[in-house]
Coordinates of C-alpha atoms and ligand atoms in Angstrom, one line a residue:
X26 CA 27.6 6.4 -31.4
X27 CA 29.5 9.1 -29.4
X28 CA 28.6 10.2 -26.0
X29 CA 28.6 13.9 -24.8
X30 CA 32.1 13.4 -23.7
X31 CA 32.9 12.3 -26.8
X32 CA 33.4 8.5 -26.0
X33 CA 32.8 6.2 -28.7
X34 CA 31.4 2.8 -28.3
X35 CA 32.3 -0.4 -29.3
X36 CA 29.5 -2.7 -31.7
X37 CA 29.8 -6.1 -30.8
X38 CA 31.2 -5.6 -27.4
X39 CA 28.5 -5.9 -24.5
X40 CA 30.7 -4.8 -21.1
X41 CA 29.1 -1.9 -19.5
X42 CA 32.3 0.1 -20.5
X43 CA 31.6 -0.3 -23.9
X44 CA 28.6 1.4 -24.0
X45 CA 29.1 5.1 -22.4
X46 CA 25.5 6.7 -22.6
X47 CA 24.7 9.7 -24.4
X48 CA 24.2 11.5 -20.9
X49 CA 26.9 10.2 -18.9
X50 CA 24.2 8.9 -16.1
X51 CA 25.1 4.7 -15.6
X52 CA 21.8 2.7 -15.0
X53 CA 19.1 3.9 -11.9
X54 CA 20.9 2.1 -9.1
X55 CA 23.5 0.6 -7.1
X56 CA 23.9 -2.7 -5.5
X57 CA 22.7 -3.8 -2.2
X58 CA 22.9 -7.3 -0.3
X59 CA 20.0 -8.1 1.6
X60 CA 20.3 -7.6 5.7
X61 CA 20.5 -11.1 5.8
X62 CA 23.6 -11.3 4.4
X63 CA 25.2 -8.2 5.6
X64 CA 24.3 -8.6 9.1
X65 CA 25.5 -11.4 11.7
X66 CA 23.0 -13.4 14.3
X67 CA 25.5 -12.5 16.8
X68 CA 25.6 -8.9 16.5
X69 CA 23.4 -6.4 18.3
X70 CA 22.7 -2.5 17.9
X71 CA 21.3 -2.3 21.2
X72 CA 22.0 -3.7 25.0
X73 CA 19.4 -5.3 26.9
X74 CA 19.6 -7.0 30.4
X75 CA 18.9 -10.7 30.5
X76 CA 15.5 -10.9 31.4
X77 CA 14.4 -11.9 34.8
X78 CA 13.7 -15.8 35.2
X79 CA 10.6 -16.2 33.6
X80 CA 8.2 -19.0 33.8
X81 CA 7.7 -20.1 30.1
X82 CA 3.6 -20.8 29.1
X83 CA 4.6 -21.7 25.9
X84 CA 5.4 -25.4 26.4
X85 CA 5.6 -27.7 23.3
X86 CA 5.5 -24.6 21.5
X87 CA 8.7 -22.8 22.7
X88 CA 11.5 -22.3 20.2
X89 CA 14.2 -24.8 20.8
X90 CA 16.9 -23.4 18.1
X91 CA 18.1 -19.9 18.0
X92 CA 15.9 -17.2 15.7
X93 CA 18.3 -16.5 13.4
X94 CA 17.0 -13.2 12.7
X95 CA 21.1 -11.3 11.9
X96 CA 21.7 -7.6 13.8
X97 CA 23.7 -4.9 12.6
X98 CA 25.4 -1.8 14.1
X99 CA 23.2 1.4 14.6
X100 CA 25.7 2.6 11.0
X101 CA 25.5 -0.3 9.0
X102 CA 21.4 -0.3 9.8
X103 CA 21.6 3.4 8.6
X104 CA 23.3 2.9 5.5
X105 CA 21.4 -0.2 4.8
X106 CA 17.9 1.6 4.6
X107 CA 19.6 5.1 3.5
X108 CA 21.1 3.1 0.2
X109 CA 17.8 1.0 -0.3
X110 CA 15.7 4.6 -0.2
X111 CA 17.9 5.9 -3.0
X112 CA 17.4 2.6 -4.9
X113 CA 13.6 4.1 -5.5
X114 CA 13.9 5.8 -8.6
X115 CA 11.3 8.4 -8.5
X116 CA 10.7 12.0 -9.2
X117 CA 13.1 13.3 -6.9
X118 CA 15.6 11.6 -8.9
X119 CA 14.7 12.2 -12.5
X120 CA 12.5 12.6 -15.2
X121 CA 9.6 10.0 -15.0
X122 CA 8.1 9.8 -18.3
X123 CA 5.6 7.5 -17.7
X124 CA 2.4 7.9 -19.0
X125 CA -1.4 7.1 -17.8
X126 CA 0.4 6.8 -14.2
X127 CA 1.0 10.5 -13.9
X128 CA 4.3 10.5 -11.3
X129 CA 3.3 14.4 -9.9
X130 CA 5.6 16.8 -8.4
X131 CA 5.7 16.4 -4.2
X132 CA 6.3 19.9 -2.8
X133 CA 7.9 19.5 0.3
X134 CA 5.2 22.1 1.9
X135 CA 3.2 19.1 1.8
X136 CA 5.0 16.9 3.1
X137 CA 5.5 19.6 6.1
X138 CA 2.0 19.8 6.7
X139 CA 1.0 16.3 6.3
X140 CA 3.6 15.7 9.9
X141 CA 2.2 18.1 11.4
X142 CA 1.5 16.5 14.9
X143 CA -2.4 17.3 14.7
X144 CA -2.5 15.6 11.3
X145 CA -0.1 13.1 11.2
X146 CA -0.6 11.6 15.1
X147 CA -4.0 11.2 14.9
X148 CA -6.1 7.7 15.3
X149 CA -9.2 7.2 13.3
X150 CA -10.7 5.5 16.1
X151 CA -10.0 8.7 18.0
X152 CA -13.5 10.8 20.1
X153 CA -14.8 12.5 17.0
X154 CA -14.7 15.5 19.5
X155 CA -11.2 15.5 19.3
X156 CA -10.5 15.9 15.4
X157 CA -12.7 18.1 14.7
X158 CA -9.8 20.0 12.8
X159 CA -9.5 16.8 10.8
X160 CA -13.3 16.3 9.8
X161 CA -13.5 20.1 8.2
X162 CA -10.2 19.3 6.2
X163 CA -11.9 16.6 5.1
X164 CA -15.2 18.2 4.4
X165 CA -13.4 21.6 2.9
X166 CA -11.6 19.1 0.1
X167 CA -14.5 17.4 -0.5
X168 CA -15.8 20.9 -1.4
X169 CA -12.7 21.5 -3.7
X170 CA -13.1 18.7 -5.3
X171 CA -16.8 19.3 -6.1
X172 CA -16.1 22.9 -7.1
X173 CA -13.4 21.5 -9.4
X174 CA -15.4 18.7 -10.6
X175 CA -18.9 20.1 -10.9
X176 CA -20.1 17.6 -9.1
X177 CA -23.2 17.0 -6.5
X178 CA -21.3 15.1 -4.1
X179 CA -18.0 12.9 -3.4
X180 CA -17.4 9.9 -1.9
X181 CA -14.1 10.4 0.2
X182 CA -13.3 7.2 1.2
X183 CA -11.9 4.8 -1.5
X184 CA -7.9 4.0 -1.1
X185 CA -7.4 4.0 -5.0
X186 CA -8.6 4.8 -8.4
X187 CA -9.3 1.1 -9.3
X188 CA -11.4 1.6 -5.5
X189 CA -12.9 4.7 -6.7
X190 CA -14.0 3.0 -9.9
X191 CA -15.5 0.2 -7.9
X192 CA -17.3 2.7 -5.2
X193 CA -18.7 5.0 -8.1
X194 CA -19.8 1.7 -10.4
X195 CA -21.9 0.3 -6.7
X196 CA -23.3 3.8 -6.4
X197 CA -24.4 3.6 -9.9
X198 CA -25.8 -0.4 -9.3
X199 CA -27.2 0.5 -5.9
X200 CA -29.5 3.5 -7.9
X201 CA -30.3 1.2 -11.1
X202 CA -31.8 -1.0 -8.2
X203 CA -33.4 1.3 -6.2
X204 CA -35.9 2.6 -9.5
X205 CA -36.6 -0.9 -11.2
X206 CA -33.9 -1.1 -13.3
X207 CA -31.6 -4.1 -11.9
X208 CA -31.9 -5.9 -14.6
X209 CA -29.6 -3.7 -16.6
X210 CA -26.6 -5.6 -16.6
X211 CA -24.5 -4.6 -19.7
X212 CA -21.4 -2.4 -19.3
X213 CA -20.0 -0.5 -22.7
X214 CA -16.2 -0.2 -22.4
X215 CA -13.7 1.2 -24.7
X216 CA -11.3 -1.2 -25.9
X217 CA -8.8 1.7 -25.0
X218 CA -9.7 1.5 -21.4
X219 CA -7.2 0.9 -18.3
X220 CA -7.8 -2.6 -16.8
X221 CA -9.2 -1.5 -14.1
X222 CA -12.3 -0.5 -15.6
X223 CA -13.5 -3.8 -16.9
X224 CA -12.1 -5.5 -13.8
X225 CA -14.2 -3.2 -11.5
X226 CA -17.4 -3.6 -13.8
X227 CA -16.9 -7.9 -14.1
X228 CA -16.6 -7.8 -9.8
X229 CA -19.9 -6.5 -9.4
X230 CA -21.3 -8.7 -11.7
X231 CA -22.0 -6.7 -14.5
X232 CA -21.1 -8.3 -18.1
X233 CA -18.5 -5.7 -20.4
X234 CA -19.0 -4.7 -24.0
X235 CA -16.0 -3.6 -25.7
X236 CA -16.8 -0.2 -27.7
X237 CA -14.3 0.4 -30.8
X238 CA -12.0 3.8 -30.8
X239 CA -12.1 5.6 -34.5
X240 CA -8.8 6.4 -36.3
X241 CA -8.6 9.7 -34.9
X242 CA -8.0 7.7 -31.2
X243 CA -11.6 8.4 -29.7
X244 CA -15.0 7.0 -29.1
X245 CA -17.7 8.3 -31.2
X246 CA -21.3 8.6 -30.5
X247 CA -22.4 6.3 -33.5
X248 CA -20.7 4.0 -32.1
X249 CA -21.9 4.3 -28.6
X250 CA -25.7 4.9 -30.1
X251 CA -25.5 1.5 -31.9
X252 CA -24.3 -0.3 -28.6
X253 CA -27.3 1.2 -26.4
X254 CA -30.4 -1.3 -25.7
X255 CA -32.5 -1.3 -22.9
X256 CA -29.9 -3.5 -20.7
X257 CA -27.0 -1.3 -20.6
X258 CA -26.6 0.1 -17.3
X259 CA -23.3 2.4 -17.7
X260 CA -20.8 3.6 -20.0
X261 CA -17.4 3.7 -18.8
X262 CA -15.4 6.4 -20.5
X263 CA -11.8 7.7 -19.8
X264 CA -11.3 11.4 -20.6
X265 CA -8.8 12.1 -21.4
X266 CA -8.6 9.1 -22.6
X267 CA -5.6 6.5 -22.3
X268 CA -3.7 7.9 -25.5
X269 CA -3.7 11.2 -24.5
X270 CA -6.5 12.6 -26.6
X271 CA -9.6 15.0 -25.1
X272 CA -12.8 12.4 -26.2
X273 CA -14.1 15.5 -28.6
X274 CA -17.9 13.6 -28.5
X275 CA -18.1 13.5 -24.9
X276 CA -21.3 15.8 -24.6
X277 CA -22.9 13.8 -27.0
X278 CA -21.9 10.5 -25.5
X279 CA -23.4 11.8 -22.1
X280 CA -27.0 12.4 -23.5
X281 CA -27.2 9.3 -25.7
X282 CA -26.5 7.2 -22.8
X283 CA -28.6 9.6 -20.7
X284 CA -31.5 9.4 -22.9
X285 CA -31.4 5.1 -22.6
X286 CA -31.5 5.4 -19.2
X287 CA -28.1 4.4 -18.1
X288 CA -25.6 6.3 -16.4
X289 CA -21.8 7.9 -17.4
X290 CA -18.9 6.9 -15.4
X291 CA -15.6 8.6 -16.6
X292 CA -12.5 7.1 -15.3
X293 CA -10.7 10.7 -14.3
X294 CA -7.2 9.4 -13.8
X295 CA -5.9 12.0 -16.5
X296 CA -8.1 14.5 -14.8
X297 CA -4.3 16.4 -14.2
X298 CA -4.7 17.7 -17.6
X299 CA -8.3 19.5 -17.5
X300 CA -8.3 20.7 -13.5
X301 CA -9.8 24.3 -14.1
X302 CA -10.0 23.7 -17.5
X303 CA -13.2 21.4 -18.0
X304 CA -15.3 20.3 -15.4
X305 CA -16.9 16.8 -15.8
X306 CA -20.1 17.7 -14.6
X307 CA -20.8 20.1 -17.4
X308 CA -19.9 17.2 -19.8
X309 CA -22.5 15.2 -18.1
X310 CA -21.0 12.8 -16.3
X311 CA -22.4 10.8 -13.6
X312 CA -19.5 9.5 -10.9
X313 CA -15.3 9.9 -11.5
X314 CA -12.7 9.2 -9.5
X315 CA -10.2 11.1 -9.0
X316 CA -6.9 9.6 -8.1
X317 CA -5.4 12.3 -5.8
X318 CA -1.8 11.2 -6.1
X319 CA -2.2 11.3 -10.2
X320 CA -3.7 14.8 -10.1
X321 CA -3.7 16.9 -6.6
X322 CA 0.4 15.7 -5.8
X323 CA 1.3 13.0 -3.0
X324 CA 4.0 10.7 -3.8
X325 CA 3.1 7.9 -5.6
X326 CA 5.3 4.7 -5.5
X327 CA 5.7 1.3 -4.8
X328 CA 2.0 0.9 -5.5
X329 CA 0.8 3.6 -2.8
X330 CA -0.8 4.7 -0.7
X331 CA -3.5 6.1 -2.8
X332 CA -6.4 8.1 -2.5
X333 CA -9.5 7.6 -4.9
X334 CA -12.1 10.3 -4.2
X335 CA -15.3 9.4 -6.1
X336 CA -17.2 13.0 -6.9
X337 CA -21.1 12.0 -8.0
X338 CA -24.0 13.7 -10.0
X339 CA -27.1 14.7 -8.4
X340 CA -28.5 11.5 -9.4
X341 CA -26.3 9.4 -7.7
X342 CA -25.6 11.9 -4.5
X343 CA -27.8 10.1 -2.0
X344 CA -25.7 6.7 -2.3
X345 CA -22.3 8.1 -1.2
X346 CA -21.3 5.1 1.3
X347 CA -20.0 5.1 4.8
X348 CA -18.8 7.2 6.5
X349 CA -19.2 10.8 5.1
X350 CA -19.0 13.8 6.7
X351 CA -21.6 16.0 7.8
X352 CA -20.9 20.0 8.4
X353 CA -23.3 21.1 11.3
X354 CA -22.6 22.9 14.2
X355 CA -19.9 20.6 14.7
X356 CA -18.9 17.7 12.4
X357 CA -20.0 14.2 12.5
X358 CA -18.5 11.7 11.0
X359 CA -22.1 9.3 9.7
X360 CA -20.7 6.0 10.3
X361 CA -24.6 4.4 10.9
X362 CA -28.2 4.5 9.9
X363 CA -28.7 6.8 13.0
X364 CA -26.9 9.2 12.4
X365 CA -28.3 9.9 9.2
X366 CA -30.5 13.2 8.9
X367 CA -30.0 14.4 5.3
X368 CA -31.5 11.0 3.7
X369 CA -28.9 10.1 2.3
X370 CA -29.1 6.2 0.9
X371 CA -25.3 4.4 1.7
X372 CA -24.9 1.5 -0.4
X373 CA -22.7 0.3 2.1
X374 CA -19.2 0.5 3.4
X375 CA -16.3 0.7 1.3
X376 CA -13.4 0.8 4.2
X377 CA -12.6 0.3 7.4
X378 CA -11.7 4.0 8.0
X379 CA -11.6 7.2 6.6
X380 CA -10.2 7.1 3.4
X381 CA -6.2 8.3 3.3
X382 CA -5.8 11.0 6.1
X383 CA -2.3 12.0 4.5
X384 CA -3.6 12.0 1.1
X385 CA -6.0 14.7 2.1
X386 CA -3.6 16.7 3.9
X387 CA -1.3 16.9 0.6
X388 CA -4.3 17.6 -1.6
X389 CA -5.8 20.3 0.1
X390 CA -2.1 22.0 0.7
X391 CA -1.4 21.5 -3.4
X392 CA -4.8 23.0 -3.7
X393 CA -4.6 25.9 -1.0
X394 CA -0.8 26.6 -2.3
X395 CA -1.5 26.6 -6.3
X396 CA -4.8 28.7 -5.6
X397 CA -7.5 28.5 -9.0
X398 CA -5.0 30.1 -11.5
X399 CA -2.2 28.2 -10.1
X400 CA -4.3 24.6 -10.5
X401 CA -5.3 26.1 -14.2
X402 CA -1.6 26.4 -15.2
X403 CA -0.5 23.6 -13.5
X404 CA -2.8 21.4 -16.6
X405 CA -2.0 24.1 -19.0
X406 CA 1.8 23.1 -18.8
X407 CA 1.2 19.7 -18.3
X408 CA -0.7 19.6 -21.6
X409 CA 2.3 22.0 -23.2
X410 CA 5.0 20.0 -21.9
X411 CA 3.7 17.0 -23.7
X412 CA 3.1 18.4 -26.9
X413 CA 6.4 19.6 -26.8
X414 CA 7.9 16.3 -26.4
X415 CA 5.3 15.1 -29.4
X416 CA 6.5 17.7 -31.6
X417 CA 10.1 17.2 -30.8
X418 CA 10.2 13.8 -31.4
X419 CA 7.4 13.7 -34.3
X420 CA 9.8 13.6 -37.2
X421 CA 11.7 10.2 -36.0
X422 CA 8.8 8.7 -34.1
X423 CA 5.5 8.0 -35.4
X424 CA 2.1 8.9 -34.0
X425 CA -0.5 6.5 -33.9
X426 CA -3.3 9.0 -34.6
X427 CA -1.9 11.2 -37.2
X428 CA -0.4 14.7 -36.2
X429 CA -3.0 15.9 -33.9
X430 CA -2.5 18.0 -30.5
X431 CA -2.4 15.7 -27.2
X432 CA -3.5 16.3 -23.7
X433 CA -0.9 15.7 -21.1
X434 CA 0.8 12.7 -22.8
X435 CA 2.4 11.4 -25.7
X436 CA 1.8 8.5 -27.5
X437 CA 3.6 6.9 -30.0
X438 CA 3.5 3.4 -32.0
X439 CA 6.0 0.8 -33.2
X440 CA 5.6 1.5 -37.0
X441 CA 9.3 3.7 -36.9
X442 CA 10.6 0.6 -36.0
X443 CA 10.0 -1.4 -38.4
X444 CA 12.3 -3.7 -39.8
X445 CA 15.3 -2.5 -37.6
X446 CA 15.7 -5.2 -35.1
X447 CA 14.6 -2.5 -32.3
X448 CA 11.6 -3.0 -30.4
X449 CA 9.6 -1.3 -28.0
X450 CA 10.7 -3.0 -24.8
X451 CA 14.3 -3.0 -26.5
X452 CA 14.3 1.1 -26.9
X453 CA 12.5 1.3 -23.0
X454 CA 15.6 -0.6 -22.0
X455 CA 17.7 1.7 -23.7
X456 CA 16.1 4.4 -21.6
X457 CA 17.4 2.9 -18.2
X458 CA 21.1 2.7 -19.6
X459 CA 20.3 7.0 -19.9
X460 CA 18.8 7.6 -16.1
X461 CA 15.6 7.1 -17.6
X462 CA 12.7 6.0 -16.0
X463 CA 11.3 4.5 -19.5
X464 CA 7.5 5.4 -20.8
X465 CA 4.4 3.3 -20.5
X466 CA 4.7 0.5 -23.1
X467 CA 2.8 -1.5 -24.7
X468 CA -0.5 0.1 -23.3
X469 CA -2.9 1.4 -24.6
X470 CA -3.3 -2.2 -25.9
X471 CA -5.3 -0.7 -29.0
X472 CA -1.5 1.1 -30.5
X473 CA 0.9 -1.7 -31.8
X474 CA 4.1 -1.4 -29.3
X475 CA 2.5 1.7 -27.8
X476 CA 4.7 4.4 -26.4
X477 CA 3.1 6.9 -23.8
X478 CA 5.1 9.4 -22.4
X479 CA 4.2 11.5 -19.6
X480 CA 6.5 14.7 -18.8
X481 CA 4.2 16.1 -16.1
X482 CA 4.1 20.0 -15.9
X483 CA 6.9 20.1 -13.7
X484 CA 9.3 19.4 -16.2
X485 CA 12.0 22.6 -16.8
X486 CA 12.5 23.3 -20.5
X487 CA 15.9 22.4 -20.3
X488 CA 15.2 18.9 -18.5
X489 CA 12.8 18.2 -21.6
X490 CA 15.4 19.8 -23.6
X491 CA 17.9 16.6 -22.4
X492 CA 15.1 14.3 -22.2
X493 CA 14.0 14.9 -26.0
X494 CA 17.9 15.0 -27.0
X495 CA 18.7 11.5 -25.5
X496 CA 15.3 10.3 -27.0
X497 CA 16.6 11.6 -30.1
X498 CA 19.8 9.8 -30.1
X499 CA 18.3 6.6 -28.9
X500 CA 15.8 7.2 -32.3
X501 CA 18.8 7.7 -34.8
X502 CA 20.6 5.2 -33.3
X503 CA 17.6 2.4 -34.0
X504 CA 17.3 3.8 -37.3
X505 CA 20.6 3.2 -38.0
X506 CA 20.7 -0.4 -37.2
X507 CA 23.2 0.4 -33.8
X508 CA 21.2 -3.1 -32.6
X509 CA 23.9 -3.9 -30.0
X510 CA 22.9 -0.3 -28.2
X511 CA 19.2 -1.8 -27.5
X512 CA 19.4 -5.5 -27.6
X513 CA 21.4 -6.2 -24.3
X514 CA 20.3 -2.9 -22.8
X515 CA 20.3 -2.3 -19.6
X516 CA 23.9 -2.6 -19.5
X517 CA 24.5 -0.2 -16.5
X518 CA 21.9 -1.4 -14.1
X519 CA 22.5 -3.8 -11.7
X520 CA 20.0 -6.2 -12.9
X521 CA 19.8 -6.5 -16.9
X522 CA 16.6 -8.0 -18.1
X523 CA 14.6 -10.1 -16.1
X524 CA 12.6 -12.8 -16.9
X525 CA 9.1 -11.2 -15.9
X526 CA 6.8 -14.1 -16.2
X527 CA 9.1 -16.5 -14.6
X528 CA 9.0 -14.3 -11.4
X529 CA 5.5 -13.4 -11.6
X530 CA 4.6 -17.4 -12.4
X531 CA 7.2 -18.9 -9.9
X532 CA 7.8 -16.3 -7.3
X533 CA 11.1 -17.6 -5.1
X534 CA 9.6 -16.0 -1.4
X535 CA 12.0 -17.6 0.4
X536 CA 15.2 -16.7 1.4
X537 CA 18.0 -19.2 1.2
X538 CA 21.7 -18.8 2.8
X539 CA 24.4 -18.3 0.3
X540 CA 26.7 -20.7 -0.1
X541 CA 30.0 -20.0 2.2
X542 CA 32.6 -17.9 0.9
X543 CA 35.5 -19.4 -0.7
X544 CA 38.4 -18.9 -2.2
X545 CA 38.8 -19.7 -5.6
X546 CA 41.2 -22.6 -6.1
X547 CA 44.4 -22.1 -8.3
Ligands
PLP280 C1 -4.0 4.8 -12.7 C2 -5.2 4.5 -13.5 C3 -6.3 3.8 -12.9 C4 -6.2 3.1 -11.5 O1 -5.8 3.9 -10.5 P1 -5.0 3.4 -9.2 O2 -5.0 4.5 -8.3 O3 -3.7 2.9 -9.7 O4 -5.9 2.2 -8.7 C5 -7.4 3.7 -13.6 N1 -7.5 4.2 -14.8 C6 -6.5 4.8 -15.4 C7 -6.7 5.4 -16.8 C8 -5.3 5.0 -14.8 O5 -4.3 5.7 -15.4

């Protein structure tokens, strides 16, 4: 293989400088020591007068030994936390093509009005006199999102997606209970389906049944038909679904499961690819979260904060839970029965607070800033941009579900690799050695060594251009049996591979000392 600078690289060898990358970019970060080993127990960054004699209560319990906690200069603090900040690979660093996890563009407006010292200083235990400002924003996205959505109602509160899923699956129990029909217990999920969505329907009891995908990647209506009986309380149905493809039966699905008395959840994760587009509540379905740091911006990183708005039908409108926002002469946050004068039915409380003041903030400015057409084209190009990358890539990587359009992702298979020595997690690796961020592998579990890009519409032409180039060379280079390239890759990050389940089995949570410096012996 050459490089763009022309540098050649060396099979067999497995330094770093052996193995230039096709961009020139080395790895996604740069070394840090932990502050406990750059900083010293006897150094300070500030000066504080002894204390005044003070009369110890503590007794028996008092520290006898020093703290050990290590102090560094007001500088080496700085560049401790400035280093470790750029260690976040992110989208403000580079292309993030994962997919199902949709890593959106953050415009800095938002950011800007998210501080704003009305927004940002607030306490939600504050007089609700005094955020009123804070209870409309709230209550004027709630209305965006049900405008968007076609929906009867939202639930603002849930922190996440997976919380979303859980708040609009209790809705959906608390109504089955309320007219008779408790005793419908069965849950019908794809086998195609995020974790989450089994998890959230085993917690509340509910037993899952797995519903096959066809060969074209989606759930049909036979299918669904010939898993209805009288116990099934809800389907659960991602759309678009988790391989990137627009569930063409979804209408259909809706009114079977209608018709048997059971209700639709959709899991609207990928709802960044059919904002203005589509609106679920025309498809018929019944509660979907919407994960506003997938779809409505908000950074989204180091597994949150989230926000998980759950918008609900008609149907399931009067079991929104605590609190929820009513729109009178003033507002009023309804945080008790009392309050209550619109009869609605809460199933319950699903937070502490308010759901994620920030979140909102961001949202509504993406919203306010992108205006209808703006959201519109904002799915249109995420849905271009991928089918781009699909058709660019098409000829050396192969497509689980034949050659058919996708919605805002990509997903390819394993079969390309067949026989060269390359896998999956081998190629992803590959990836970081480029600046990569690699793809979503191995999910969704139903595509053998499943690749799922997501380019987001944010993407320039010429940064897919690069991407698809690199992806290329990566491709050509598997095909050609360049194992070396893959099989030790990372080579230029500054940990290589790890060994996952050890760390997730026997976590080490403790720090220990180093051992002292020495000099090596002669
Ligand atoms: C991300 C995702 C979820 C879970 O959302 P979180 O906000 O991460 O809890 C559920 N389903 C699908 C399809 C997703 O992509």
């Amino acid at each position: 293989m050459m490089n763009r600078q022309g540098r050649p690289t060396a099979a067999g060898d497995t330094s770093a400088q052996a193995h230039p990358t096709f961009t020139g970019n080395y790895g996604l970060e740069i070394e840090e020591p932990l502050l406990f080993e750059i900083g010293r127990a006897e150094t300070t960054g500030v000066d504080l007068p002894a204390p005044k004699k003070v009369k110890s209560r503590l007794g028996k319990l008092a520290r006898d030994g020093a703290i050990g906690l290590v102090g560094l200069s007001e500088p080496e603090t700085l560049r401790h936390y400035v280093r470790l900040s750029q260690k976040n690979f992110g989208i403000d660093t580079g292309l993030f093509s994962l997919g199902s996890c949709t890593m959106k563009h953050n415009p800095r407006l938002n950011e800007k009005m998210a501080r704003l010292p009305g927004l940002g200083d607030i306490h939600p235990l504050q007089p609700q006199s005094t955020v009123q400002g804070a209870l409309e924003l709230i209550d004027t996205l709630a209305h965006y999102l049900k405008e968007l959505t076609g929906m009867a109602a939202v639930a603002m509160s849930p922190k996440a997606g997976a919380h979303g899923e859980l708040c609009g699956m209790m809705a959906i129990k608390a109504a089955l209970e309320a007219s008779g029909q408790g005793h419908r217990k069965i849950v019908l999920v794809p086998e195609s389906a995020h974790g989450t969505n089994p998890a959230t329907a085993a917690l509340i009891g509910f037993e899952v049944k797995p519903v096959p995908a066809q060969a074209d990647g989606t759930v049909h209506v036979a299918d669904v038909k010939a898993a209805l009986t009288s116990d099934v309380a809800a389907i659960m149905l991602t759309n678009p679904n988790t391989c990137g493809i627009f569930e063409k039966e979804i209408v259909e699905i809706a009114a079977a499961i209608h018709k048997a008395g059971a209700y639709f959840y959709c899991d609207g994760a990928n709802f960044n690819a059919i904002v203005g587009k589509a609106r679920p509540g025309d498809l018929g379905v019944d509660a979907m979260h919407i994960n506003l740091h997938k779809t409505f911006s908000t950074p989204h990183g180091g597994g949150g904060p989230g926000a998980g708005p759950v918008v609900l039908s008609e149907r399931l409108a009067a079991f929104v839970p605590y609190p929820f926002v009513h729109a009178d002469k003033a507002y009023v946050l309804v945080e008790e029965a009392t309050k209550i004068v619109k009869g609605e039915k809460p199933f319950g409380r699903m937070t502490a607070f308010h759901g994620q003041m920030g979140m909102f903030v961001r949202a509504l400015a993406y919203m306010l800033s992108h205006g209808s057409d703006g959201m519109k084209q904002a799915s249109e190009d995420a849905v271009l941009n991928a089918n781009y990358i699909r058709a660019s890539l098409a000829d050396l990587m192969s497509l689980p579900f034949g050659d058919q359009p996708c919605m805002h992702e990509a997903l390819f298979d394993d079969t390309w690799l067949k026989d060269t020595g390359v896998t999956t997690l081998d190629f992803a690796k590959a990836m970081i050695d480029e600046g990569y961020h690699p793809m979503t592998m191995y999910f969704p579990l139903v595509v053998h060594g499943a690749m799922l890009i997501e380019p987001t519409e944010s993407e320039s032409k010429a940064s897919l251009d690069l991407f698809i180039a690199t992806l290329r060379d990566l491709a050509m280079s598997a095909t050609k049996g360049e194992v070396d390239r893959f099989k030790g890759a990372p080579y230029h990050a500054p940990r290589r591979r790890l060994d996952e389940t050890r760390a997730a089995r026997n976590p080490v949570l403790r720090w220990t000392p180093p051992a002292p410096y020495a000099e090596a012996a002669e």
